[in-house]
Coordinates of N, CA, C and O in Angstrom, one line a residue:
X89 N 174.0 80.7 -172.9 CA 174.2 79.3 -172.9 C 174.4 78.7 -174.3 O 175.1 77.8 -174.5
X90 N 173.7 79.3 -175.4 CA 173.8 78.8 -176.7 C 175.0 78.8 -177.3 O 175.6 77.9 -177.9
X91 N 175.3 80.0 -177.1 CA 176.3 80.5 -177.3 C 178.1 79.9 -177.4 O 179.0 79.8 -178.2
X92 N 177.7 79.6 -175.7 CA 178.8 78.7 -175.7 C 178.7 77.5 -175.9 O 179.7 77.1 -176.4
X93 N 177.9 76.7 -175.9 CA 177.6 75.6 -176.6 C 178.1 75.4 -178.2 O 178.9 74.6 -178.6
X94 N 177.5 76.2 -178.9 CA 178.3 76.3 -180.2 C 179.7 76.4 -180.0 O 180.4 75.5 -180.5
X95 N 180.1 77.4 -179.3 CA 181.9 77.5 -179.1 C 182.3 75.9 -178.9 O 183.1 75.3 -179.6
X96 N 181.7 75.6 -178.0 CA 182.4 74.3 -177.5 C 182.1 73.1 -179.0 O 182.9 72.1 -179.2
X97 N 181.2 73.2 -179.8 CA 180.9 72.6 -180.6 C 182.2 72.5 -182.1 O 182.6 71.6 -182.8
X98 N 182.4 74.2 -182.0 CA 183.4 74.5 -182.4 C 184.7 74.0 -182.2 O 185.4 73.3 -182.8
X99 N 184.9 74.6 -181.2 CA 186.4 73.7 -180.3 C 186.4 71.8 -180.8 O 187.3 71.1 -181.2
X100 N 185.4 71.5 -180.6 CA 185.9 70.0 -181.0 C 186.1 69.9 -181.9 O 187.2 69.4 -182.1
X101 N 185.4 70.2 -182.8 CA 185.3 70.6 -184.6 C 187.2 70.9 -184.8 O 188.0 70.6 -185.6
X102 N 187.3 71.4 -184.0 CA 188.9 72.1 -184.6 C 189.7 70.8 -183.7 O 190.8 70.4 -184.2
X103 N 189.4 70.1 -182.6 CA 190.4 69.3 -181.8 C 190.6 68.1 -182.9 O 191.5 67.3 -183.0
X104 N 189.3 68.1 -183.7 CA 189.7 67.0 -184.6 C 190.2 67.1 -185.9 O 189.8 66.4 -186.7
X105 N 191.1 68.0 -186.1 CA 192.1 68.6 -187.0 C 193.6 68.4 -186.7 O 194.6 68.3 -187.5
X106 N 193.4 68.3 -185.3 CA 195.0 68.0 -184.7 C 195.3 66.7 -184.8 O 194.4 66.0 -185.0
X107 N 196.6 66.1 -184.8 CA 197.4 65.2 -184.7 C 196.4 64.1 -184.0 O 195.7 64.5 -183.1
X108 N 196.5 62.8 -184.3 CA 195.8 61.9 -183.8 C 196.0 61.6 -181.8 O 195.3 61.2 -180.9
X109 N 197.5 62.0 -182.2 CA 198.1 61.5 -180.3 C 197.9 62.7 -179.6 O 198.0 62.7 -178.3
X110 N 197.4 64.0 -180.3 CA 197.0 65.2 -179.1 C 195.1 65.0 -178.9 O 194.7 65.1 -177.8
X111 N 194.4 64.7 -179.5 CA 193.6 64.9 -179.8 C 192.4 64.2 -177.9 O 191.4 64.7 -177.4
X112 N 193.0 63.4 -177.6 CA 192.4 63.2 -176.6 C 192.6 64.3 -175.4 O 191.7 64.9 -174.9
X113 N 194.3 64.5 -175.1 CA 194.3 65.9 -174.5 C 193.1 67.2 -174.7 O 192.4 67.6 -173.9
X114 N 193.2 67.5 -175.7 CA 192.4 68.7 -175.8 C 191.4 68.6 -176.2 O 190.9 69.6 -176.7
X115 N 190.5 67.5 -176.4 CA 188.7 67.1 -175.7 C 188.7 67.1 -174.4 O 187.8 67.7 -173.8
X116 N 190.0 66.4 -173.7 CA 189.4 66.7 -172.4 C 189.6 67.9 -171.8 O 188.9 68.3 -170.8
X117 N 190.8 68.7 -172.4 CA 191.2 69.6 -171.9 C 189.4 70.9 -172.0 O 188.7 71.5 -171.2
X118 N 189.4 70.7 -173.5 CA 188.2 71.9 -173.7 C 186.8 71.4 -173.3 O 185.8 72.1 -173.3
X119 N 186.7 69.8 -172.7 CA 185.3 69.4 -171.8 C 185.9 69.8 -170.2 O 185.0 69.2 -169.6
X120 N 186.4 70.1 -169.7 CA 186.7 70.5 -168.5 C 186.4 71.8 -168.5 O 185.4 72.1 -167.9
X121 N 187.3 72.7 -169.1 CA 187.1 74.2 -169.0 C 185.6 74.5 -169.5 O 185.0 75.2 -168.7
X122 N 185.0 74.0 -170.7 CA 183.6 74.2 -170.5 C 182.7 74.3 -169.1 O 182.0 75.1 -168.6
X123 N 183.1 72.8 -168.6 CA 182.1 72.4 -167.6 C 182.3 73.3 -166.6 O 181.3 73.8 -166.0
X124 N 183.4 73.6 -166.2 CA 183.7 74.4 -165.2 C 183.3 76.1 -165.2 O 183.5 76.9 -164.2
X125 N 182.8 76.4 -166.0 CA 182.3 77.6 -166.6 C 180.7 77.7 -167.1 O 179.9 78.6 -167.6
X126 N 180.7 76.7 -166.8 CA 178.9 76.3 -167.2 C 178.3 77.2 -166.6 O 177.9 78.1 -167.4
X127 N 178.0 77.5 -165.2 CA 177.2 78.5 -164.6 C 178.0 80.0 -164.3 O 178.4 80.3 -163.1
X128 N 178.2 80.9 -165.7 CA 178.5 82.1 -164.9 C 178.0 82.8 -163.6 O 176.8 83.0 -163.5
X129 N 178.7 83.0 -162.9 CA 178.0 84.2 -161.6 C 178.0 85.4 -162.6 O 176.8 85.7 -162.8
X130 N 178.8 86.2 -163.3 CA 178.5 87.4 -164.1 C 178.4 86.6 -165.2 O 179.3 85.9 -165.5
X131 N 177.3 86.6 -165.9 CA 176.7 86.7 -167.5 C 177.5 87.5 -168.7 O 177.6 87.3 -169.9
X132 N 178.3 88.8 -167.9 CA 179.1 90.0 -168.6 C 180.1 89.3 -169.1 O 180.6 89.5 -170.2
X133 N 180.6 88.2 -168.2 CA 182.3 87.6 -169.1 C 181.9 86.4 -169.5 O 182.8 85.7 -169.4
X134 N 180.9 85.8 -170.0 CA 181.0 85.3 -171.5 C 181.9 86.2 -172.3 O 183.1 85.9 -172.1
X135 N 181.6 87.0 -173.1 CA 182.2 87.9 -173.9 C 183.8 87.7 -173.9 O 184.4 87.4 -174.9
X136 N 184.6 88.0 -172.4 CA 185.9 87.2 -172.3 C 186.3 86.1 -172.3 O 187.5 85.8 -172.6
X137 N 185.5 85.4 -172.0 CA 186.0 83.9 -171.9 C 185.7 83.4 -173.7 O 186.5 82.6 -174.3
X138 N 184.4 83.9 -174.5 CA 184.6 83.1 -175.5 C 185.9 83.9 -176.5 O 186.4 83.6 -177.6
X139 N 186.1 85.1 -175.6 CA 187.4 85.8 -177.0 C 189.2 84.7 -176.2 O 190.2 84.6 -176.8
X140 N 188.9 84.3 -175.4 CA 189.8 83.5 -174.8 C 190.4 82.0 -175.4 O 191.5 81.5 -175.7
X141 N 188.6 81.7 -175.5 CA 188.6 80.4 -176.1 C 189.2 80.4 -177.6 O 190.0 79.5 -178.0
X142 N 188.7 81.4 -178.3 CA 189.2 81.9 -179.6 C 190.2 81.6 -179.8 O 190.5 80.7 -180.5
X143 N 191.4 82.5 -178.8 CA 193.0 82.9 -178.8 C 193.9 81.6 -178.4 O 195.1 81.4 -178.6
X144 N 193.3 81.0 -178.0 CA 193.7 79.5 -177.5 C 193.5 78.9 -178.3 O 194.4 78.4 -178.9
X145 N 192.3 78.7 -178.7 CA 192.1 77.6 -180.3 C 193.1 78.3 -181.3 O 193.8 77.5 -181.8
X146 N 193.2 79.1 -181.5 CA 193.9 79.3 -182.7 C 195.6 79.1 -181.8 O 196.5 78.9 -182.7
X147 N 196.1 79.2 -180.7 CA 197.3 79.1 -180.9 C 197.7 77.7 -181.0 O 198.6 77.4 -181.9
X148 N 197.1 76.9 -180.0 CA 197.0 75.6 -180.3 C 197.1 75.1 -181.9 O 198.1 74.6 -182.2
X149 N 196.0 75.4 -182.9 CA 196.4 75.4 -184.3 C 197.9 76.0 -184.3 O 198.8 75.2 -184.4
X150 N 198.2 77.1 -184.2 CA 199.6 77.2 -184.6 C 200.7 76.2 -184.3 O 201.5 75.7 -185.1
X151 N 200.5 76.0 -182.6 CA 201.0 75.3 -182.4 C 201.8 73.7 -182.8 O 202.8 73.1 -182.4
X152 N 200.5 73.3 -184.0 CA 200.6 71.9 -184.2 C 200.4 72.2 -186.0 O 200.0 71.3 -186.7
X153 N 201.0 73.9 -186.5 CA 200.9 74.2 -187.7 C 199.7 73.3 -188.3 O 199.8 72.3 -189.0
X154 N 198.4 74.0 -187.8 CA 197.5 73.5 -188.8 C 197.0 75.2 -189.2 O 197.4 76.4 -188.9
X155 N 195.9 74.7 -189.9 CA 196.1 75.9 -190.9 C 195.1 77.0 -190.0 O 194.1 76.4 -189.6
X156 N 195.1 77.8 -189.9 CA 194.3 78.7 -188.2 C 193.0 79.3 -189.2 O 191.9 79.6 -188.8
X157 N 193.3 79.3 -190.3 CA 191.9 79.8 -191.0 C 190.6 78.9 -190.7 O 189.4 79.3 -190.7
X158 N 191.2 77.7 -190.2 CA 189.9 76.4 -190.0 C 188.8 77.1 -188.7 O 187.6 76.9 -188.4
X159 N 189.8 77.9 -188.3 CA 188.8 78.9 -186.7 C 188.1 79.2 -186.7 O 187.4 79.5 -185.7
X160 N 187.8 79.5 -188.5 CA 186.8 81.1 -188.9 C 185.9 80.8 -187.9 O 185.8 81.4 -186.8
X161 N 185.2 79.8 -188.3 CA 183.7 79.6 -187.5 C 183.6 79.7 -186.2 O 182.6 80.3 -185.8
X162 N 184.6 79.2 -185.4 CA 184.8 79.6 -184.2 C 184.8 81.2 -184.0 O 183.9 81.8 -183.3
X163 N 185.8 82.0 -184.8 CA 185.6 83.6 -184.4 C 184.4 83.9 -184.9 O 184.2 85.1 -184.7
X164 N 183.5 83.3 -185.6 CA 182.1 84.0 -185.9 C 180.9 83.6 -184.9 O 179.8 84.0 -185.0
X165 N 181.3 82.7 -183.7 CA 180.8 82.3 -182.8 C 180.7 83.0 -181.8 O 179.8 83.5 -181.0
X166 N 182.5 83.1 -181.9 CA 183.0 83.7 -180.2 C 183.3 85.3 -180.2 O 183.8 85.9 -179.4
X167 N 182.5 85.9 -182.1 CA 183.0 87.6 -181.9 C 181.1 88.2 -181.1 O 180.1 87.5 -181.1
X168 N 181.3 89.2 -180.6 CA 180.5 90.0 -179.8 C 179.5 90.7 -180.5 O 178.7 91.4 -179.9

C-alpha cells in the first residue's frame, strides 16, 4: 500500500508538469486508476501495475514533450 501511494504521489507530482488544459484529465485520469486498484486480490501484480504506471507516465511526458527525466523518482518508486 505504501508503495503505491508514493507512486500515486509521484504521478501527480509529474501531472503538474503538463500543460495547464491537460492537467485536470490526468488527475482524474491517475485518481481513478488508483482507486480502482486499491485492493489487490494478488499482492504479486503490484510489481506490474507500478512498472505500468511508470511506462505511461513517462509516455504521457513524451507525449506533451516534457522532459521524461522529471520520472526519475517515479522509476525509483515503481522499480522492484
Amino acid at each position: 500500500m505504501q508503495k503505491g501511494l508514493k507512486a500515486y504521489m509521484e504521478v501527480l507530482r509529474l501531472v503538474r508538469r503538463l500543460p495547464a488544459e491537460t492537467r485536470p484529465y490526468y488527475a482524474k485520469f491517475a485518481r481513478e486508476n488508483f482507486v480502482n486498484y486499491r485492493k489487490l486480490d494478488d499482492p504479486s501484480s503490484l510489481p506490474d501495475l507500478l512498472r505500468r504506471t511508470y511506462n505511461h507516465s513517462v509516455w504521457v511526458l513524451k507525449k506533451y514533450s516534457v522532459n521524461e527525466s522529471l520520472a526519475d523518482r517515479l522509476k525509483r518508486v515503481c522499480s522492484c
